Short mmCIF file of C-alpha atoms and ligand atoms in Angstrom, two decimals:
data_model
loop_
_atom_site.label_atom_id
_atom_site.label_comp_id
_atom_site.label_asym_id
_atom_site.label_seq_id
_atom_site.Cartn_x
_atom_site.Cartn_y
_atom_site.Cartn_z
CA UNK A 170 113.35 80.56 93.86
CA UNK A 171 112.68 82.27 90.34
CA UNK A 172 116.25 81.46 88.50
CA UNK A 173 115.98 85.00 87.05
CA UNK A 174 115.76 86.43 90.63
CA UNK A 175 118.24 89.27 91.19
CA UNK A 176 117.78 89.67 94.74
CA UNK A 177 117.17 86.20 96.38
CA UNK A 178 116.13 87.20 99.92
CA UNK A 179 116.19 84.02 102.80
CA UNK A 180 114.06 85.50 105.09
CA UNK A 181 113.65 88.63 107.91
CA UNK A 182 116.79 88.45 108.61
CA UNK A 183 116.13 91.47 111.99
CA UNK A 184 114.52 94.78 112.56
CA UNK A 185 116.05 97.45 114.10
CA UNK A 186 113.78 100.19 115.93
CA UNK A 187 115.01 103.50 116.78
CA UNK A 188 114.25 104.75 120.45
CA UNK A 189 114.66 106.96 122.87
CA UNK A 190 115.40 104.39 125.47
CA UNK A 191 116.55 101.25 124.58
CA UNK A 192 117.04 99.80 127.82
CA UNK A 193 113.44 100.20 128.64
CA UNK A 194 112.55 99.53 125.40
CA UNK A 195 114.11 96.24 125.61
CA UNK A 196 111.78 95.71 128.77
CA UNK A 197 108.64 96.35 127.02
CA UNK A 198 109.25 93.85 124.22
CA UNK A 199 109.89 91.19 126.85
CA UNK A 200 107.37 91.71 129.25
CA UNK A 201 104.39 92.08 126.87
CA UNK A 202 105.80 90.38 123.76
CA UNK A 203 107.93 87.23 125.29
CA UNK A 204 110.70 88.10 123.38
CA UNK A 205 114.01 86.35 124.77
CA UNK A 206 117.02 87.96 125.29
CA UNK A 207 120.30 87.54 122.95
CA UNK A 208 122.43 90.22 122.56
CA UNK A 209 124.15 93.80 123.54
CA UNK A 210 126.35 96.10 122.20
CA UNK A 211 127.25 99.38 124.17
CA UNK A 212 129.91 101.22 126.60
CA UNK A 213 130.97 98.09 127.62
CA UNK A 214 131.47 96.35 124.17
CA UNK A 215 133.41 99.78 122.87
CA UNK A 216 130.90 101.64 121.96
CA UNK A 217 131.15 105.36 122.78
CA UNK A 218 127.82 106.76 120.91
CA UNK A 219 124.58 104.53 120.81
CA UNK A 220 123.45 101.25 122.82
CA UNK A 221 121.27 98.02 121.24
CA UNK A 222 119.81 95.29 122.83
CA UNK A 223 119.20 92.41 120.11
CA UNK A 224 115.97 90.60 120.96
CA UNK A 225 114.39 86.61 119.36
CA UNK A 226 111.37 85.25 119.83
CA UNK A 227 111.64 82.06 116.66
CA UNK A 228 112.05 83.76 113.95
CA UNK A 229 111.68 87.11 114.73
CA UNK A 230 114.57 89.02 115.84
CA UNK A 231 114.34 92.53 116.99
CA UNK A 232 116.98 95.22 117.94
CA UNK A 233 116.25 98.30 119.82
CA UNK A 234 119.12 101.09 119.84
CA UNK A 235 119.63 104.34 121.83
CA UNK A 236 122.04 107.22 121.14
CA UNK A 237 123.98 108.18 123.84
CA UNK A 238 125.08 111.56 122.90
CA UNK A 239 122.57 114.59 121.74
CA UNK A 240 123.85 114.59 118.34
CA UNK A 241 123.93 111.19 115.96
CA UNK A 242 122.43 109.98 113.24
CA UNK A 243 120.14 107.56 115.73
CA UNK A 244 119.11 110.75 118.03
CA UNK A 245 118.27 113.07 114.96
CA UNK A 246 115.89 110.32 113.91
CA UNK A 247 114.72 109.72 116.91
CA UNK A 248 114.14 113.66 117.29
CA UNK A 249 112.16 114.05 114.15
CA UNK A 250 110.30 110.53 114.12
CA UNK A 251 109.80 109.12 117.80
CA UNK A 252 110.98 105.71 118.07
CA UNK A 253 110.21 103.99 115.22
CA UNK A 254 111.50 101.15 113.06
CA UNK A 255 115.16 102.38 111.31
CA UNK A 256 116.00 99.29 109.18
CA UNK A 257 114.47 95.94 108.28
CA UNK A 258 116.82 93.86 107.24
CA UNK A 259 116.92 91.41 104.55
CA UNK A 260 118.49 87.66 104.89
CA UNK A 261 120.91 87.38 101.83
CA UNK A 262 123.87 85.08 100.95
CA UNK A 263 125.44 87.63 99.03
CA UNK A 264 125.06 91.15 100.43
CA UNK A 265 127.91 93.14 98.12
CA UNK A 266 125.96 91.54 95.52
CA UNK A 267 122.85 92.34 96.62
CA UNK A 268 123.96 96.02 96.99
CA UNK A 269 125.07 96.01 93.86
CA UNK A 270 122.14 94.84 91.91
CA UNK A 271 119.83 97.35 93.87
CA UNK A 272 121.95 100.63 93.34
CA UNK A 273 122.88 99.83 89.35
CA UNK A 274 119.02 99.87 89.62
CA UNK A 275 118.55 103.32 91.22
CA UNK A 276 118.92 102.89 95.02
CA UNK A 277 120.09 104.80 97.04
CA UNK A 278 123.09 104.46 99.44
CA UNK A 279 122.69 103.61 103.02
CA UNK A 280 125.54 102.28 104.18
CA UNK A 281 128.36 100.21 101.59
CA UNK A 282 129.41 96.72 102.01
CA UNK A 283 130.84 96.55 105.05
CA UNK A 284 132.74 93.52 106.98
CA UNK A 285 132.29 93.31 110.44
CA UNK A 286 134.49 90.15 112.22
CA UNK A 287 134.83 88.79 115.74
CA UNK A 288 136.48 85.61 117.08
CA UNK A 289 132.82 83.71 115.89
CA UNK A 290 133.38 84.59 111.88
CA UNK A 291 132.21 87.41 109.84
CA UNK A 292 129.42 89.20 108.40
CA UNK A 293 129.04 91.29 105.93
CA UNK A 294 126.27 93.86 105.44
CA UNK A 295 125.45 96.87 103.16
CA UNK A 296 122.36 99.27 102.67
CA UNK A 297 119.79 101.20 100.83
CA UNK A 298 117.27 103.59 101.58
CA UNK A 299 113.24 102.71 100.94
CA UNK A 300 110.74 105.22 101.52
CA UNK A 301 111.29 108.14 104.05
CA UNK A 302 114.43 107.32 106.34
CA UNK A 303 114.02 103.88 106.45
CA UNK A 304 116.67 101.48 105.48
CA UNK A 305 116.72 97.50 104.01
CA UNK A 306 119.72 96.22 105.09
CA UNK A 307 120.91 93.34 103.53
CA UNK A 308 122.78 90.97 105.91
CA UNK A 309 125.21 87.91 104.51
CA UNK A 310 126.12 85.42 107.61
CA UNK A 311 126.66 82.44 106.32
CA UNK A 312 130.54 82.37 107.77
CA UNK A 313 129.22 83.94 110.98
CA UNK A 314 128.44 81.58 114.03
CA UNK A 315 127.86 84.31 116.73
CA UNK A 316 124.73 85.11 118.30
CA UNK A 317 123.66 87.73 116.72
CA UNK A 318 126.45 90.27 114.80
CA UNK A 319 130.27 90.96 116.07
CA UNK A 320 130.25 94.18 117.93
CA UNK A 321 127.67 92.68 120.72
CA UNK A 322 127.86 90.43 123.04
CA UNK A 323 125.66 87.46 124.52
CA UNK A 324 123.01 89.13 126.74
CA UNK A 325 121.71 86.74 129.68
CA UNK A 326 119.70 88.76 131.99
CA UNK A 327 117.94 86.96 135.00
CA UNK A 328 115.12 88.36 134.29
CA UNK A 329 113.07 86.18 130.75
CA UNK A 330 109.56 85.93 130.92
CA UNK A 331 107.92 83.07 128.82
CA UNK A 332 107.68 83.55 124.38
CA UNK A 333 104.03 84.13 123.31
CA UNK A 334 104.06 82.18 120.68
CA UNK A 335 105.25 85.11 118.17
CA UNK A 336 107.02 82.75 114.81
CA UNK A 337 107.99 84.70 112.24
CA UNK A 338 107.26 88.11 110.46
CA UNK A 339 104.75 88.01 108.13
CA UNK A 340 104.55 91.16 106.36
CA UNK A 341 105.53 94.70 107.12
CA UNK A 342 103.56 97.93 105.95
CA UNK A 343 104.81 101.13 104.84
CA UNK A 344 103.00 103.91 104.83
CA UNK A 345 104.09 106.43 101.90
CA UNK A 346 103.16 109.94 101.66
CA UNK A 347 100.08 110.79 98.73
CA UNK A 348 100.26 109.46 95.27
CA UNK A 349 103.70 108.07 96.66
CA UNK A 350 101.99 104.18 96.21
CA UNK A 351 103.05 103.42 93.04
CA UNK A 352 106.15 105.32 93.24
CA UNK A 353 107.26 102.85 95.96
CA UNK A 354 105.44 100.07 94.36
CA UNK A 355 107.81 100.57 91.37
CA UNK A 356 110.91 100.74 93.35
CA UNK A 357 110.68 97.33 94.96
CA UNK A 358 109.28 95.93 91.45
CA UNK A 359 112.48 97.88 89.60
CA UNK A 360 115.18 98.04 91.70
CA UNK A 361 114.38 95.09 93.93
CA UNK A 362 112.85 92.57 91.57
CA UNK A 363 109.53 92.02 93.38
CA UNK A 364 106.06 91.38 92.06
CA UNK A 365 102.66 92.59 93.26
CA UNK A 366 100.54 90.67 94.74
CA UNK A 367 97.42 92.66 95.23
CA UNK A 368 95.70 96.06 95.31
CA UNK A 369 92.95 97.93 96.73
CA UNK A 370 91.61 101.29 95.81
CA UNK A 371 90.16 103.42 97.93
CA UNK A 372 86.16 101.72 96.58
CA UNK A 373 87.30 98.77 98.43
CA UNK A 374 88.65 100.51 101.95
CA UNK A 375 86.50 103.51 103.17
CA UNK A 376 84.57 104.33 105.65
CA UNK A 377 82.63 108.00 106.13
CA UNK A 378 85.75 109.51 106.98
CA UNK A 379 88.75 106.98 106.56
CA UNK A 380 90.31 106.07 102.52
CA UNK A 381 93.22 104.61 101.64
CA UNK A 382 95.23 102.54 98.88
CA UNK A 383 97.22 99.84 99.09
CA UNK A 384 99.35 97.22 97.04
CA UNK A 385 101.87 94.43 97.99
CA UNK A 386 104.70 93.77 96.95
CA UNK A 387 106.20 90.04 97.49
CA UNK A 388 110.10 88.82 97.21
CA UNK A 389 109.94 85.68 94.40
CA UNK A 390 110.04 82.94 97.49
CA UNK A 391 107.11 85.68 99.27
CA UNK A 392 108.83 85.32 102.45
CA UNK A 393 109.44 88.89 102.48
CA UNK A 394 105.58 91.14 101.94
CA UNK A 395 105.54 94.55 102.17
CA UNK A 396 101.91 96.13 101.55
CA UNK A 397 102.11 99.94 100.85
CA UNK A 398 99.12 102.37 102.03
CA UNK A 399 99.06 106.06 100.43
CA UNK A 400 96.16 107.87 101.79
CA UNK A 401 93.31 109.00 99.62
CA UNK A 402 90.62 111.75 100.18
CA UNK A 403 87.75 111.26 102.51
CA UNK A 404 85.86 113.19 104.53
CA UNK A 405 88.23 113.51 107.61
CA UNK A 406 91.37 113.03 108.24
CA UNK A 407 93.08 109.09 107.27
CA UNK A 408 94.72 107.27 109.88
CA UNK A 409 97.25 106.89 106.98
CA UNK A 410 97.40 110.76 107.20
CA UNK A 411 97.71 110.90 111.54
CA UNK A 412 100.75 108.38 111.00
CA UNK A 413 102.21 110.38 108.57
CA UNK A 414 101.58 113.62 110.49
CA UNK A 415 103.04 112.26 113.60
CA UNK A 416 105.56 110.50 111.92
CA UNK A 417 106.80 113.41 110.02
CA UNK A 418 107.38 111.10 106.76
CA UNK A 419 106.78 107.88 105.46
CA UNK A 420 107.64 104.81 107.75
CA UNK A 421 106.47 101.68 108.78
CA UNK A 422 103.33 101.27 109.95
CA UNK A 423 102.73 97.72 111.10
CA UNK A 424 104.16 94.46 111.10
CA UNK A 425 102.53 91.36 111.12
CA UNK A 426 103.47 88.90 113.60
CA UNK A 427 102.27 85.32 112.77
CA UNK A 428 101.21 82.33 115.77
CA UNK A 429 99.88 79.00 115.22
CA UNK A 430 97.58 79.59 117.96
CA UNK A 431 96.43 82.92 118.14
CA UNK A 432 93.49 82.66 120.72
CA UNK A 433 96.56 81.54 123.23
CA UNK A 434 99.43 83.80 121.58
CA UNK A 435 96.52 87.34 122.34
CA UNK A 436 95.33 85.82 125.68
CA UNK A 437 99.15 85.71 126.75
CA UNK A 438 99.86 89.55 125.13
CA UNK A 439 96.53 90.90 126.70
CA UNK A 440 97.40 89.68 129.77
CA UNK A 441 100.71 91.18 129.45
CA UNK A 442 99.33 94.38 129.12
CA UNK A 443 99.85 94.31 125.60
CA UNK A 444 96.38 96.83 124.45
CA UNK A 445 93.99 95.47 120.83
CA UNK A 446 91.69 97.85 119.02
CA UNK A 447 88.16 96.15 119.81
CA UNK A 448 85.73 96.22 116.42
CA UNK A 449 81.88 96.57 117.29
CA UNK A 450 80.36 93.26 119.18
CA UNK A 451 78.01 93.59 115.86
CA UNK A 452 81.02 91.83 113.89
CA UNK A 453 80.55 88.55 115.43
CA UNK A 454 76.52 88.96 114.75
CA UNK A 455 77.67 88.18 110.63
CA UNK A 456 81.36 87.39 110.69
CA UNK A 457 80.54 83.54 109.93
CA UNK A 458 77.92 84.24 107.01
CA UNK A 459 80.93 86.13 105.64
CA UNK A 460 83.86 83.40 106.24
CA UNK A 461 81.81 80.44 106.22
CA UNK A 462 82.95 77.52 109.12
CA UNK A 463 86.53 77.56 110.32
CA UNK A 464 87.88 75.68 113.26
CA UNK A 465 87.87 78.28 115.96
CA UNK A 466 84.95 78.64 118.70
CA UNK A 467 83.79 81.91 117.90
CA UNK A 468 83.25 82.95 121.49
CA UNK A 469 87.12 83.25 122.67
CA UNK A 470 87.43 85.53 119.36
CA UNK A 471 84.42 87.46 120.28
CA UNK A 472 86.03 87.81 124.05
CA UNK A 473 89.72 89.05 122.40
CA UNK A 474 88.60 91.23 119.16
CA UNK A 475 90.10 88.74 116.56
CA UNK A 476 88.62 89.25 113.27
CA UNK A 477 88.23 86.55 110.26
CA UNK A 478 88.92 86.99 106.46
CA UNK A 479 88.81 83.96 103.78
CA UNK A 480 90.11 84.27 100.14
CA UNK A 481 90.11 81.75 97.81
CA UNK A 482 93.14 79.65 99.40
CA UNK A 483 91.83 79.54 102.92
CA UNK A 484 91.33 81.75 105.90
CA UNK A 485 92.98 83.67 108.31
CA UNK A 486 92.73 85.20 111.37
CA UNK A 487 94.35 88.64 112.72
CA UNK A 488 94.15 91.52 115.75
CA UNK A 489 95.84 94.52 115.52
CA UNK A 490 97.41 96.54 118.62
CA UNK A 491 96.95 99.90 119.10
CA UNK A 492 100.60 102.05 118.50
CA UNK A 493 103.13 101.20 120.83
CA UNK A 494 104.37 104.59 121.32
CA UNK A 495 102.80 107.62 122.69
CA UNK A 496 102.65 109.14 118.89
CA UNK A 497 99.89 107.27 117.29
CA UNK A 498 102.45 105.54 114.30
CA UNK A 499 103.64 102.11 114.86
CA UNK A 500 101.65 98.99 115.81
CA UNK A 501 101.75 95.34 114.84
CA UNK A 502 99.46 92.74 113.80
CA UNK A 503 99.12 89.15 115.08
CA UNK A 504 98.05 87.08 112.39
CA UNK A 505 97.81 83.18 112.24
CA UNK A 506 96.79 82.03 108.41
CA UNK A 507 94.50 78.87 108.09
CA UNK A 508 95.88 78.78 103.88
CA UNK A 509 94.57 82.13 103.13
CA UNK A 510 97.73 84.13 101.30
CA UNK A 511 95.82 87.67 101.41
CA UNK A 512 95.54 90.59 103.82
CA UNK A 513 92.34 90.82 105.60
CA UNK A 514 90.76 92.98 102.94
CA UNK A 515 87.28 91.90 104.59
CA UNK A 516 88.08 93.32 108.01
CA UNK A 517 89.66 96.49 106.21
CA UNK A 518 85.95 98.51 106.67
CA UNK A 519 85.10 96.97 110.60
CA UNK A 520 88.88 97.94 111.70
CA UNK A 521 89.32 101.69 110.22
CA UNK A 522 85.61 102.48 112.27
CA UNK A 523 88.01 101.23 115.28
CA UNK A 524 90.42 103.29 114.26
CA UNK A 525 88.42 106.17 113.76
CA UNK A 526 86.59 105.75 117.41
CA UNK A 527 90.43 105.57 118.58
CA UNK A 528 91.25 108.88 116.48
CA UNK A 529 87.87 110.82 117.28
CA UNK A 530 89.75 109.93 121.49
CA UNK A 531 92.77 111.68 120.25
CA UNK A 532 91.57 114.78 118.62
CA UNK A 533 92.79 113.60 115.16
CA UNK A 534 90.30 112.73 113.10
FE1 LIG B 856 99.03 93.70 107.86
#
């Protein structure tokens, strides 16, 4: 780790979603994505105004929170944005210091350092705002041995569908407003000490209709990677604009979840009802000319719609789900890296054409 890093981060601690019905969202992520039940908080644990379910698959922890009352920050968030990511929690060794270093550099305060304790120890959290109403919560849990956090009890339902091989959060992408990409790239570099990995502009990523610009910001050990997209002027409405119209503010566009066997993972997800974007079949006529030799057979990749891209260090396999809410907002990427450290730039054009077909069917192109 970089000795001058003022914000050392161990990894993604968890992602918290504010949703209309946490019980049903938790069921969906168990059934469709293979997440395992971990912890619950709600009326039975002494909460009056909200309920939360924590689920886990390997290193990925998702929390689904809903409001039990009409007037609360959770209810307001869901009313405005629909279901979406509220908190990208970052696992740190010192939450107080993380808070001080970032707020000193201009971060807007979400929550000052707070100690929560139970019989399993204590967790210290502190939060700052990033784009839109999205929050980074610093989580210090070195003195905690419970299942998730104080305030939660173990959640042990009978229903436990198998995992599908998802391992960790590879990256999380934010959609920001017109001309705001550089503002937020600067936020991540100046306030959080991240550096820029790559950038794309509208000449790299444009189709007849869609255009966007993107920069990827990463922390010093590269465990946290946050691509940022802003819309660019195209002939018709871009997918980033469509997101902003429906989410009503900047927010998380997709989370990329890593697997070691994308063919098996995607087959399992598909069988459990997860819907994926399909690129035109012609993509597979030329893909090997573009990326060269790969370990996988082409046929299952084509059947499932898995995309391939190569960079200087290797290749990657990736696929994108359709949005997982009725608003065309948050979706997932499933990614398997075989050396490549990039994000699939070579697939953007084919992908955007697939997304535009979907937009057309929604009447939002
Ligand atoms: Fe991605």
